[in-house]
Structures are given as C-alpha cells and as structure tokens.
CSV table of C-alpha atoms in Angstrom, one decimal:
chain,number,residue,atom,x,y,z
A,1,MET,CA,51.8,157.9,92.1
A,2,TYR,CA,51.4,157.1,88.4
A,3,GLN,CA,48.0,157.8,86.9
A,4,TRP,CA,47.0,154.9,84.6
A,5,ASP,CA,44.9,155.9,81.6
A,6,PHE,CA,44.1,152.9,79.4
A,7,GLY,CA,41.3,154.9,77.7
A,8,ILE,CA,44.0,156.5,75.5
A,9,LEU,CA,44.6,153.2,73.8
A,10,TRP,CA,41.2,153.1,72.2
A,11,SER,CA,42.2,155.4,69.5
A,12,TYR,CA,45.0,153.0,68.5
A,13,ARG,CA,42.6,150.0,68.3
A,14,TRP,CA,43.0,149.4,64.6
A,15,LEU,CA,46.8,149.6,64.8
A,16,PHE,CA,46.7,147.0,67.6
A,17,LEU,CA,44.3,144.7,65.7
A,18,ASN,CA,46.5,145.0,62.6
A,19,GLY,CA,49.5,144.1,64.6
A,20,LEU,CA,47.8,141.2,66.3
A,21,GLY,CA,46.7,139.9,62.9
A,22,VAL,CA,50.3,140.0,61.7
A,23,THR,CA,51.5,138.2,64.8
A,24,VAL,CA,49.0,135.4,64.6
A,25,GLY,CA,49.4,135.0,60.9
A,26,PHE,CA,53.1,135.0,61.3
A,27,THR,CA,53.0,132.3,64.0
A,28,VAL,CA,50.8,130.0,61.8
A,29,VAL,CA,53.4,130.3,58.9
A,30,ILE,CA,56.5,129.7,61.1
A,31,VAL,CA,54.8,126.8,63.0
A,32,VAL,CA,53.9,125.1,59.7
A,33,LEU,CA,57.2,125.7,58.0
A,34,GLY,CA,59.1,124.9,61.2
A,35,LEU,CA,57.3,121.5,61.4
A,36,VAL,CA,58.3,120.8,57.8
A,37,PHE,CA,61.9,121.7,58.6
A,38,GLY,CA,61.7,119.7,61.8
A,39,LEU,CA,60.5,116.6,60.0
A,40,PHE,CA,63.4,116.8,57.5
A,41,GLY,CA,65.8,117.4,60.4
A,42,ALA,CA,64.4,114.5,62.4
A,43,PHE,CA,64.5,112.0,59.6
A,44,GLY,CA,67.9,113.4,58.6
A,45,THR,CA,69.4,112.6,62.0
A,46,LEU,CA,67.9,109.1,61.8
A,47,SER,CA,69.2,108.4,58.3
A,48,ARG,CA,71.2,105.3,57.5
A,49,PHE,CA,73.8,107.5,55.7
A,50,LYS,CA,76.4,109.2,57.8
A,51,ALA,CA,76.7,112.2,55.5
A,52,VAL,CA,72.9,112.9,55.8
A,53,ARG,CA,73.1,112.6,59.6
A,54,LEU,CA,76.0,115.0,59.7
A,55,VAL,CA,74.2,117.6,57.6
A,56,ALA,CA,71.1,117.4,59.6
A,57,LEU,CA,72.9,117.6,62.9
A,58,THR,CA,74.9,120.6,61.8
A,59,PHE,CA,71.7,122.4,60.8
A,60,ILE,CA,70.0,121.6,64.0
A,61,GLU,CA,72.9,122.6,66.3
A,62,ALA,CA,73.6,125.8,64.3
A,63,PHE,CA,70.1,127.1,64.8
A,64,ARG,CA,69.5,125.6,68.3
A,65,CYS,CA,72.7,127.0,69.8
A,66,THR,CA,72.6,130.6,68.5
A,67,PRO,CA,70.3,133.3,69.7
A,68,ILE,CA,67.2,133.9,67.6
A,69,LEU,CA,67.7,137.7,67.7
A,70,VAL,CA,71.1,137.3,66.2
A,71,GLN,CA,69.8,134.9,63.5
A,72,LEU,CA,67.1,137.4,62.6
A,73,ILE,CA,69.5,140.3,62.1
A,74,TRP,CA,72.0,138.0,60.4
A,75,PHE,CA,69.5,136.7,57.9
A,76,TYR,CA,68.4,140.2,57.0
A,77,TYR,CA,71.8,142.0,56.9
A,78,ALA,CA,74.4,139.3,56.2
A,79,LEU,CA,72.7,137.1,53.6
A,80,PRO,CA,72.4,139.9,51.0
A,81,ILE,CA,76.1,140.7,51.4
A,82,LEU,CA,77.4,137.1,51.5
A,83,ALA,CA,75.0,135.3,49.1
A,84,GLY,CA,73.5,138.2,47.2
A,85,VAL,CA,70.0,137.1,48.3
A,86,GLU,CA,67.8,140.2,48.9
A,87,MET,CA,64.9,139.5,51.2
A,88,THR,CA,62.1,141.5,52.5
A,89,PRO,CA,62.0,141.8,56.3
A,90,ILE,CA,59.0,139.5,56.3
A,91,THR,CA,60.7,136.7,54.3
A,92,ALA,CA,63.9,137.0,56.3
A,93,SER,CA,62.2,136.8,59.6
A,94,ALA,CA,59.8,134.0,58.5
A,95,LEU,CA,62.8,132.0,57.3
A,96,ALA,CA,64.9,132.6,60.4
A,97,LEU,CA,62.1,131.8,62.8
A,98,SER,CA,61.0,128.7,60.9
A,99,LEU,CA,64.6,127.3,60.9
A,100,TYR,CA,65.0,128.2,64.5
A,101,GLY,CA,61.8,126.5,65.5
A,102,GLY,CA,62.5,123.6,63.1
A,103,SER,CA,65.7,122.8,64.9
A,104,PHE,CA,63.8,122.4,68.2
A,105,TYR,CA,60.9,120.5,66.5
A,106,SER,CA,63.4,118.1,64.9
A,107,GLU,CA,64.8,117.1,68.3
A,108,ILE,CA,61.2,116.6,69.6
A,109,ILE,CA,60.2,114.5,66.6
A,110,ARG,CA,63.5,112.5,66.7
A,111,GLY,CA,63.1,111.9,70.4
A,112,GLY,CA,59.5,110.8,69.9
A,113,ILE,CA,60.5,108.3,67.3
A,114,VAL,CA,63.4,106.8,69.2
A,115,SER,CA,61.3,106.5,72.4
A,116,ILE,CA,59.2,103.8,70.8
A,117,ASP,CA,60.4,100.4,71.8
A,118,ARG,CA,62.5,98.6,69.2
A,119,GLY,CA,60.3,95.6,69.6
A,120,GLN,CA,57.5,97.5,67.8
A,121,SER,CA,59.4,98.0,64.6
A,122,GLU,CA,60.7,94.5,64.9
A,123,ALA,CA,57.2,93.1,65.2
A,124,GLY,CA,56.3,95.1,62.0
A,125,ALA,CA,59.3,93.8,60.2
A,126,ALA,CA,58.5,90.2,61.3
A,127,LEU,CA,55.1,90.6,59.8
A,128,GLY,CA,56.8,91.5,56.5
A,129,MET,CA,56.5,95.3,56.6
A,130,THR,CA,59.1,97.4,54.8
A,131,PRO,CA,60.8,100.0,57.1
A,132,GLY,CA,58.6,102.7,55.6
A,133,GLN,CA,55.4,100.7,56.3
A,134,SER,CA,56.4,100.0,59.9
A,135,MET,CA,57.3,103.7,60.4
A,136,ARG,CA,53.9,104.9,59.1
A,137,ARG,CA,51.7,102.2,60.6
A,138,ILE,CA,53.4,101.3,63.8
A,139,VAL,CA,56.0,103.7,65.0
A,140,LEU,CA,54.7,107.2,64.0
A,141,PRO,CA,51.1,106.8,65.4
A,142,GLN,CA,52.6,106.0,68.8
A,143,ALA,CA,55.4,108.5,68.6
A,144,ILE,CA,53.1,111.4,67.5
A,145,LYS,CA,51.0,111.0,70.6
A,146,ARG,CA,54.2,111.4,72.7
A,147,MET,CA,55.4,114.4,70.7
A,148,ILE,CA,52.2,116.5,70.8
A,149,PRO,CA,52.6,118.1,74.2
A,150,ALA,CA,56.3,119.1,73.5
A,151,LEU,CA,55.4,120.3,70.0
A,152,MET,CA,52.5,122.4,71.4
A,153,ASN,CA,54.9,123.8,74.0
A,154,GLN,CA,57.5,124.7,71.4
A,155,SER,CA,54.8,126.4,69.3
A,156,ILE,CA,53.7,128.6,72.2
A,157,ILE,CA,57.4,129.7,72.5
A,158,GLN,CA,57.3,130.3,68.8
A,159,PHE,CA,54.3,132.5,69.2
A,160,LYS,CA,56.2,134.7,71.7
A,161,ASN,CA,59.3,134.7,69.6
A,162,THR,CA,57.5,136.5,66.8
A,163,SER,CA,57.7,139.6,69.0
A,164,LEU,CA,61.4,139.8,67.9
A,165,VAL,CA,60.5,140.5,64.3
A,166,SER,CA,59.8,144.1,65.3
A,167,VAL,CA,63.6,144.7,65.1
A,168,LEU,CA,63.3,144.2,61.3
A,169,ALA,CA,60.4,146.6,61.2
A,170,VAL,CA,57.8,143.8,60.5
A,171,PRO,CA,54.6,145.4,61.6
A,172,ASP,CA,53.6,142.9,64.3
A,173,LEU,CA,51.8,143.6,67.6
A,174,VAL,CA,55.0,144.8,69.3
A,175,TYR,CA,56.1,147.0,66.4
A,176,GLN,CA,52.7,148.6,66.2
A,177,SER,CA,52.6,149.2,69.9
A,178,GLN,CA,56.0,150.9,69.7
A,179,VAL,CA,54.4,153.2,67.2
A,180,ALA,CA,51.5,153.8,69.6
A,181,ALA,CA,53.7,154.3,72.6
A,182,HIS,CA,55.8,156.9,70.9
A,183,ASP,CA,52.8,158.7,69.6
A,184,SER,CA,50.8,158.7,72.9
A,185,TYR,CA,53.7,159.1,75.3
A,186,ARG,CA,52.0,156.2,77.2
A,187,PRO,CA,54.5,153.3,77.0
A,188,LEU,CA,53.3,151.8,80.4
A,189,GLU,CA,49.7,151.4,79.2
A,190,THR,CA,50.7,150.3,75.7
A,191,TYR,CA,53.2,147.5,76.7
A,192,THR,CA,50.9,146.3,79.5
A,193,ALA,CA,48.1,146.0,77.0
A,194,VAL,CA,50.4,144.0,74.7
A,195,ALA,CA,51.4,141.6,77.5
A,196,VAL,CA,47.7,141.1,78.3
A,197,ALA,CA,47.0,140.4,74.6
A,198,TYR,CA,49.7,137.7,74.4
A,199,ALA,CA,48.5,136.1,77.6
A,200,ALA,CA,44.8,136.3,76.5
A,201,ILE,CA,45.7,134.2,73.5
A,202,LEU,CA,48.2,131.8,75.1
A,203,ILE,CA,46.4,131.0,78.4
A,204,PRO,CA,43.5,129.3,76.7
A,205,LEU,CA,45.9,127.5,74.4
A,206,THR,CA,47.9,126.1,77.3
A,207,ILE,CA,44.7,124.9,79.0
A,208,ILE,CA,43.8,123.1,75.8
A,209,VAL,CA,47.3,121.6,75.6
A,210,ARG,CA,47.1,120.4,79.2
A,211,ARG,CA,43.7,118.8,78.7
A,212,GLY,CA,45.0,117.1,75.5
A,213,GLU,CA,48.0,115.7,77.5
A,214,LYS,CA,45.7,114.2,80.1
A,215,ARG,CA,43.5,112.6,77.4
A,216,LEU,CA,46.5,111.2,75.6
A,217,ALA,CA,48.0,109.9,78.8
A,218,GLY,CA,44.7,108.2,79.6
A,219,SER,CA,44.6,106.4,76.2
A,220,GLU,CA,48.0,104.7,76.5
B,1,MET,CA,80.1,82.9,51.6
B,2,SER,CA,77.5,80.2,51.5
B,3,GLU,CA,78.6,76.6,51.7
B,4,THR,CA,76.2,74.2,50.0
B,5,SER,CA,78.6,71.4,49.2
B,6,LYS,CA,77.8,69.1,52.2
B,7,ILE,CA,74.1,68.5,51.7
B,8,THR,CA,73.0,66.5,54.7
B,9,SER,CA,69.4,67.7,54.6
B,10,LYS,CA,66.6,65.8,53.1
B,11,ILE,CA,65.0,67.4,50.1
B,12,THR,CA,61.8,67.8,52.2
B,13,SER,CA,63.4,70.1,54.7
B,14,LYS,CA,61.6,73.4,55.2
B,15,ILE,CA,64.4,75.3,56.8
B,16,GLU,CA,68.0,74.8,55.9
B,17,ILE,CA,70.9,76.7,57.6
B,18,ARG,CA,74.5,76.2,56.6
B,19,GLY,CA,77.7,77.6,58.1
B,20,LEU,CA,75.9,80.5,59.8
B,21,ARG,CA,78.2,83.1,61.4
B,22,LYS,CA,77.3,86.2,63.3
B,23,SER,CA,79.4,88.6,65.4
B,24,PHE,CA,78.4,91.7,67.3
B,25,GLY,CA,81.6,93.7,67.4
B,26,SER,CA,84.3,91.4,68.6
B,27,ASN,CA,81.8,89.0,70.2
B,28,GLU,CA,81.2,86.0,68.0
B,29,VAL,CA,77.7,84.9,68.8
B,30,LEU,CA,77.2,82.2,66.1
B,31,LYS,CA,80.1,80.1,65.0
B,32,ASN,CA,79.4,78.0,61.9
B,33,ILE,CA,75.9,76.8,62.7
B,34,SER,CA,74.1,74.3,60.4
B,35,LEU,CA,70.6,73.2,61.0
B,36,ASP,CA,67.7,71.5,59.2
B,37,VAL,CA,64.0,71.5,60.1
B,38,ALA,CA,61.8,69.0,58.2
B,39,LYS,CA,58.4,70.1,56.9
B,40,GLY,CA,56.0,69.9,59.8
B,41,GLY,CA,59.0,69.4,62.2
B,42,VAL,CA,59.2,71.1,65.6
B,43,VAL,CA,62.7,71.9,66.8
B,44,ALA,CA,63.4,73.2,70.3
B,45,LEU,CA,66.5,75.4,70.8
B,46,ILE,CA,67.8,75.3,74.4
B,47,GLY,CA,70.8,76.6,76.1
B,48,PRO,CA,72.1,79.1,78.7
B,49,SER,CA,71.6,82.8,78.1
B,50,GLY,CA,74.2,84.2,75.8
B,51,SER,CA,74.5,80.9,73.9
B,52,GLY,CA,73.3,82.5,70.7
B,53,LYS,CA,69.9,80.7,70.4
B,54,SER,CA,67.8,83.8,70.1
B,55,THR,CA,70.3,85.3,67.5
B,56,LEU,CA,70.1,82.0,65.6
B,57,LEU,CA,66.3,82.3,65.6
B,58,ARG,CA,66.4,85.9,64.5
B,59,CYS,CA,68.7,84.9,61.6
B,60,ILE,CA,66.1,82.5,60.3
B,61,ASN,CA,63.7,85.4,59.3
B,62,LEU,CA,66.7,87.8,58.8
B,63,LEU,CA,65.7,90.1,61.6
B,64,VAL,CA,69.4,89.8,62.3
B,65,VAL,CA,71.5,89.7,59.2
B,66,PRO,CA,74.2,87.0,59.4
B,67,ASP,CA,77.8,87.7,58.5
B,68,GLY,CA,78.3,84.5,56.7
B,69,GLY,CA,76.6,81.2,55.7
B,70,SER,CA,73.2,80.7,54.1
B,71,VAL,CA,69.6,80.6,55.2
B,72,ARG,CA,66.8,78.8,53.2
B,73,VAL,CA,63.2,78.8,54.1
B,74,GLY,CA,61.0,77.0,51.6
B,75,ASP,CA,62.2,77.9,48.2
B,76,THR,CA,63.9,81.2,49.2
B,77,ARG,CA,67.6,81.1,49.9
B,78,PHE,CA,69.9,83.9,51.0
B,79,ALA,CA,73.7,83.7,51.1
B,80,PHE,CA,75.8,86.0,53.3
B,81,GLY,CA,79.4,87.0,53.5
B,82,GLU,CA,82.1,88.1,51.1
B,83,GLY,CA,80.8,88.6,47.6
B,84,ALA,CA,77.1,88.2,48.6
B,85,LYS,CA,75.0,91.2,47.8
B,86,LEU,CA,72.8,92.6,50.6
B,87,SER,CA,69.2,92.1,49.7
B,88,ASP,CA,67.0,95.2,49.4
B,89,VAL,CA,64.4,96.0,52.0
B,90,ARG,CA,61.5,94.8,49.8
B,91,THR,CA,62.9,91.4,49.2
B,92,LEU,CA,63.6,91.0,52.9
B,93,ALA,CA,60.1,92.1,53.8
B,94,LYS,CA,58.5,89.7,51.3
B,95,PHE,CA,60.6,86.9,52.8
B,96,ARG,CA,59.7,87.8,56.4
B,97,ALA,CA,56.0,87.7,55.5
B,98,THR,CA,56.3,83.9,55.0
B,99,THR,CA,57.6,83.4,58.5
B,100,GLY,CA,55.7,84.1,61.7
B,101,MET,CA,57.5,85.2,64.8
B,102,VAL,CA,56.4,85.4,68.4
B,103,PHE,CA,58.5,87.5,70.8
B,104,GLN,CA,59.3,87.2,74.5
B,105,HIS,CA,57.7,90.6,75.2
B,106,PHE,CA,54.7,90.1,72.9
B,107,ASN,CA,55.4,93.4,71.0
B,108,LEU,CA,51.7,93.9,70.4
B,109,PHE,CA,50.8,97.3,68.8
B,110,PRO,CA,49.3,99.2,71.8
B,111,HIS,CA,47.5,101.8,69.7
B,112,MET,CA,45.4,99.1,68.0
B,113,THR,CA,42.7,96.8,69.4
B,114,THR,CA,43.3,93.1,69.5
B,115,LEU,CA,41.4,92.7,66.2
B,116,GLN,CA,43.3,95.5,64.5
B,117,ASN,CA,46.6,94.0,65.6
B,118,VAL,CA,45.7,90.7,63.9
B,119,ILE,CA,44.3,92.5,60.8
B,120,GLU,CA,47.3,94.7,60.3
B,121,GLY,CA,49.6,92.2,58.6
B,122,PRO,CA,47.0,90.9,56.1
B,123,VAL,CA,45.9,94.4,55.1
B,124,THR,CA,49.2,96.3,55.1
B,125,VAL,CA,51.5,93.5,53.8
B,126,ARG,CA,49.2,91.1,52.0
B,127,ARG,CA,47.0,93.8,50.6
B,128,MET,CA,43.9,91.8,51.6
B,129,ALA,CA,40.5,93.4,51.5
B,130,LYS,CA,39.5,94.7,54.9
B,131,THR,CA,36.4,92.5,55.2
B,132,ASP,CA,38.3,89.3,54.3
B,133,ALA,CA,41.1,90.2,56.7
B,134,GLU,CA,38.6,90.8,59.5
B,135,LYS,CA,37.1,87.3,58.9
B,136,LEU,CA,40.5,85.8,58.9
B,137,ALA,CA,41.5,87.7,62.0
B,138,ARG,CA,38.4,86.7,63.9
B,139,ALA,CA,39.0,83.1,63.0
B,140,GLN,CA,42.6,83.3,64.3
B,141,LEU,CA,41.5,85.0,67.5
B,142,ALA,CA,38.9,82.2,68.0
B,143,LYS,CA,41.6,79.7,67.5
B,144,VAL,CA,43.6,81.0,70.4
B,145,GLY,CA,40.5,81.3,72.5
B,146,LEU,CA,40.2,85.1,72.5
B,147,ALA,CA,37.3,85.8,70.1
B,148,GLU,CA,35.5,87.9,72.8
B,149,LYS,CA,38.5,90.1,73.3
B,150,ALA,CA,38.6,91.4,69.7
B,151,ASP,CA,37.6,95.0,70.6
B,152,GLN,CA,39.8,95.4,73.6
B,153,TYR,CA,43.2,97.1,73.7
B,154,PRO,CA,46.3,95.1,74.5
B,155,ALA,CA,46.8,97.0,77.8
B,156,THR,CA,43.6,95.4,79.2
B,157,LEU,CA,44.8,91.9,78.6
B,158,SER,CA,46.9,89.5,80.8
B,159,GLY,CA,50.3,88.5,79.7
B,160,GLY,CA,49.1,85.1,78.6
B,161,GLN,CA,46.3,86.6,76.6
B,162,LYS,CA,48.7,89.1,75.0
B,163,GLN,CA,51.0,86.3,73.9
B,164,ARG,CA,48.0,84.4,72.4
B,165,VAL,CA,47.0,87.5,70.4
B,166,ALA,CA,50.6,87.8,69.2
B,167,ILE,CA,50.4,84.2,68.0
B,168,ALA,CA,47.1,84.9,66.2
B,169,ARG,CA,48.7,88.0,64.7
B,170,ALA,CA,51.6,85.9,63.3
B,171,LEU,CA,49.2,83.2,62.1
B,172,ALA,CA,47.0,85.7,60.2
B,173,MET,CA,49.9,86.0,57.7
B,174,GLU,CA,49.4,82.2,57.1
B,175,PRO,CA,53.2,81.6,57.4
B,176,ASP,CA,55.1,78.5,56.3
B,177,VAL,CA,57.0,78.4,59.6
B,178,MET,CA,56.6,79.8,63.0
B,179,LEU,CA,59.5,81.0,65.2
B,180,PHE,CA,59.0,81.4,69.0
B,181,ASP,CA,61.6,83.5,70.9
B,182,GLU,CA,61.2,82.5,74.5
B,183,ALA,CA,57.4,83.0,74.2
B,184,THR,CA,56.7,82.2,77.8
B,185,SER,CA,59.7,83.7,79.6
B,186,ALA,CA,58.0,87.0,80.4
B,187,LEU,CA,54.8,85.3,81.8
B,188,ASP,CA,53.7,84.7,85.3
B,189,PRO,CA,54.0,81.0,86.0
B,190,GLU,CA,50.3,80.4,86.1
B,191,LEU,CA,49.9,81.9,82.6
B,192,VAL,CA,52.5,79.8,80.9
B,193,GLY,CA,50.2,76.8,80.4
B,194,GLU,CA,47.6,78.6,78.2
B,195,VAL,CA,50.3,79.8,75.7
B,196,LEU,CA,52.1,76.4,75.6
B,197,ALA,CA,48.7,74.7,74.9
B,198,VAL,CA,48.3,76.9,71.8
B,199,ILE,CA,51.8,76.1,70.6
B,200,GLN,CA,51.2,72.4,71.2
B,201,ARG,CA,48.1,72.5,69.1
B,202,LEU,CA,49.9,74.2,66.3
B,203,ALA,CA,52.5,71.4,66.4
B,204,SER,CA,49.8,68.8,66.2
B,205,GLU,CA,48.3,70.6,63.2
B,206,GLY,CA,51.7,70.1,61.4
B,207,MET,CA,53.1,73.6,61.6
B,208,THR,CA,56.8,73.8,61.1
B,209,MET,CA,58.3,75.5,64.2
B,210,VAL,CA,61.5,76.5,65.8
B,211,ILE,CA,61.1,77.2,69.5
B,212,VAL,CA,63.6,78.9,71.7
B,213,THR,CA,62.5,77.9,75.2
B,214,HIS,CA,63.5,77.3,78.8
B,215,GLU,CA,60.5,75.0,79.3
B,216,ILE,CA,62.4,71.7,79.1
B,217,ALA,CA,59.4,69.6,79.9
B,218,PHE,CA,57.4,71.3,77.2
B,219,ALA,CA,60.3,70.8,74.7
B,220,ARG,CA,60.4,67.1,75.5
B,221,GLU,CA,56.7,66.8,75.0
B,222,VAL,CA,56.2,68.9,71.8
B,223,ALA,CA,59.5,69.0,69.9
B,224,ASP,CA,60.7,66.1,67.8
B,225,ARG,CA,64.2,67.4,67.7
B,226,LEU,CA,66.2,69.3,70.2
B,227,ILE,CA,69.3,71.4,69.8
B,228,PHE,CA,71.5,72.4,72.8
B,229,MET,CA,73.6,75.4,72.1
B,230,ARG,CA,76.4,76.9,74.2
B,231,ASP,CA,78.8,79.8,73.3
B,232,GLY,CA,77.6,80.0,69.7
B,233,VAL,CA,78.0,76.4,68.8
B,234,VAL,CA,75.6,73.4,68.7
B,235,VAL,CA,76.8,71.1,71.5
B,236,GLU,CA,74.3,68.3,71.1
B,237,GLU,CA,71.5,67.6,68.8
B,238,GLY,CA,69.0,64.7,68.5
B,239,ALA,CA,65.5,63.4,69.2
B,240,ALA,CA,64.1,65.6,71.9
B,241,ARG,CA,63.3,62.9,74.4
B,242,GLN,CA,66.6,61.2,73.9
B,243,VAL,CA,68.7,64.3,74.4
B,244,ILE,CA,66.7,65.3,77.5
B,245,ASP,CA,66.5,61.9,79.1
B,246,ASN,CA,69.9,60.7,78.1
B,247,PRO,CA,72.3,63.6,77.3
B,248,GLN,CA,75.6,62.5,75.8
B,249,GLN,CA,77.6,65.7,76.4
B,250,ALA,CA,78.8,66.9,79.8
B,251,ALA,CA,77.7,70.5,79.0
B,252,THR,CA,74.2,69.3,78.2
B,253,ARG,CA,74.0,67.3,81.3
B,254,ALA,CA,75.2,70.2,83.4
B,255,PHE,CA,72.6,72.5,81.8
B,256,LEU,CA,69.7,70.1,82.1
B,257,SER,CA,70.5,69.4,85.8
B,258,HIS,CA,69.1,72.9,86.6
B,259,PHE,CA,65.6,71.7,85.6
B,260,HIS,CA,63.2,69.2,87.1
B,261,ARG,CA,62.8,66.6,84.4
B,262,THR,CA,59.6,65.1,85.4
B,263,GLY,CA,58.2,65.3,81.9
B,264,ALA,CA,55.0,66.8,83.1
B,265,LEU,CA,53.6,69.8,81.2
B,266,PRO,CA,52.6,72.8,83.3
B,267,PRO,CA,48.8,72.8,83.7
B,268,ALA,CA,46.9,74.5,80.9
B,269,ASN,CA,44.4,75.9,83.4
B,270,ALA,CA,43.2,78.9,81.4
B,271,ALA,CA,43.6,77.4,78.0
B,272,PRO,CA,40.7,77.7,75.5
C-alpha cells in the first residue's frame, strides 16, 4: 500500500504559488486576446464581402480543427524557421492559445448574433437605424446574453489548456510541479495537488456561471 | 431603370411607385407595379399569400431593395435597376426614419421596457434629448392607451398590447407615412379589435397609410382605396367599398368570396 505524504509539498509552496500565478495571469491574457480575435473572426464571417468571409473562415477552421499541442510546438519551432520570427516561449504560447481560443469564441459570438430574430434588426432599420446602430443597440445586447454561458464555458477550457504551455518550458503550475516531482520523487502527491488546485479555482467559477445562466434565463 | 414618363399621379400624392420589379432568385414577386397614395390617403393592399403585397409594402421603405422601377415618398425619390447607383446605408436609414412600419410579429425589443422601446428611435436616430424623447414617448403610449404599461417589459404584454406599443414606437419617429404589414394576423381574434381601433383613429387624424391586411371588413371601413394583388400584379384597384361590394374581376370575386362581407368591424372591446 502506497504511503501518502502530502507534508513534503510544503517546502515547494513558493514554487507552486509562482506557477499558479503564471497560470492565472496567462489565462487572463489569452481570454482577453482570444475574445478580441473572436470578435474579429465573428464579424469577419458575417461580412458582406466574400473575401473577408473566406479569410475569417479559413482562420477559424485552421485553429479549430488542429490540436492545440501541435499549434504550440508549431508556433515555437516552425515560425522562426519559416517566417524568421523569433519568439519567447511565453509569446509563442500566448499567441497560439489566444488564436486557438479565438477560433472557438468567434463561432460562439457569430452563433449568438445570428440567433437573434431577423425581425429585430428589421425593426431597427425601419426606425431609421444604420446597420451599425441596430447591431449595437438592438442585436448585440440580446446576443451577448445568449453568448455568455458558452463564452464562460470556453474560458474554463482555456484555463485548463494553459497546462500545455509547460511543453515550451513556460513556468506555469504544471511546469513547476514537474520540477517539484523530480526533486522530491513524489509525483503522486505533486500531481494530485495540482489537480486539486485547478479544481479549487474552477468549481467556484462554474457555480457562478450556472447561477448567471439561471438569472439570464429568468430575465428573457 | 425608373420610368417617370407616364405621370398619372396628382402632384399632391405622398407615395408614388412606378414600374416596380422584384425577384427572389427566379421567382418574380413584383411585376411592374405602379401605385399612388394621396396625402392623408389610406390604401389597403389585399390578396392571397404569395401575391407580393408584403414585398411591395417593404419596398416602400426599402427594407426590400427593388430590382427596377422607382419609389418616391414625400420629396425623396429612389430609382432602381440598370445604371442606378445603390444608395449608401446612411441615406437609406435617413429615408426610413420618415416612414413608420408595423410588423406582423410586432418585433418589439425584448431587452427594453415599453417606454424604452418607444424612446429608442427618437434618441438613437433623431438625436433627441432623453427628457424630450421620454415626454414624446409617454404621449404616444397614452395615445394607444398603454400609458400605465410604460415600465413593463414586452414579454408581460398581450399580443394586442404589444402591437399597440409597436405602433407607438413607429409614431414616436413622427413619420410622414405609416406602413402596416398584416398587423393583426398574429393576434388572437379577441385582440384584433383594439389594434384596428388605433389604426382607424390614425386614419381619421389624416395619417397617410398603406395597410396590408386580411381584415376585409376593416379595409372597407377605413381605407379609401383598395388594391387587390395576385401573382405580383395589381388585378383590381379602386374605391375600397366599390371593389369589395362590387368586384369587377373574376379573381377578385373568387378571393373575396372567402370572407364574410358583412361590413361590420370586429368589436373593439379592449380598445382605449
């Protein structure tokens, strides 16, 4: 029978905290950047111009349909060779994760916008609104409500996806725990603690999301 | 191309449509339609579904962009077809602000209260100060008998109340003409009367209106002219009572035979 000894982890507390800080900070960056990419992607696919739609669609499918782990490695190793762009592991992984998340966000945003009844933008147009005014005043306020649960869900996935940046030696929680595991010869305790740390952050978040969903559903 | 050579309209006409054509794919929905509405006139458009009457109505405020012909409302005229330039979105928006439209399915903004729905046009489009817009909106809501519903959301209103709010929303833009697209078709029968009563009062106040409707008795009562359309053409046109009581075309007779022509209006039981 394996003898658990979580006490050993105490001496690595600063390493873990450092890693956790990187993980959380990284998530904030890739969620914000991802939403920006997603917004461009969504409005690109809804554009009046075919060329714009095509570019947006290509971008979305390229990132949505390839594994994020491959994208991370590709951004770090292939871009310098192909385009001569040298990037630090942090920049490369932030870019890859943001674009990956952005491709999913854009589908959520696009879906939210097209789910609003055509009659709504028609009513705006009939009042004399420009397409931009009716998008901002009529369609988006309703669409955002519908998007929020899916956007939150995708952001939770993004939080967990940051664990992959350890392959590029970005010192996140998983990377630091690898260091701790090798040093202490206690991988079971270390990775269990890491799993608990992720869950401890995400479970309260999912509860907030679920509550928000209920409140939004009630206000329709 | 526009065709303005045959001027049959009086100078006073508010709406003038000439040679209007529209196709959706290979389906030709409007075939060379011409139409005049006098200032203060009320025209009812009737006809079987698929006859093109709703498309024609939507061409008047350019919610549907015609393939050919011309549309004039007041002093603003648009020509369509070969050689005609497509107007930019701002010109179109400005034009639409002068025409009010009421939809079959109300299309109220569900994320705004009744009052906010009515304020939205004046504030966003006419750049009116919020306090002035609110005064105007409350007056319009009172006019349709819904002053006390100002702070409620559309979801809490009955169909008839929703449609009256939609009318108030359109009127708040102080439009030159009002377009009604089957405004009572989605309502329960007992709620039709209150909406028709509001439209009837607008007519008596001299509002220029084009009304697409299936309420033949109402059309006979309120409209001064009636147009019967079928398959994208105007089959018969004339004084409303005359066309309904004594249709000249076989197609008009066949269509009207589906309705009881008692001439009685539905009761306006819940009207303000």
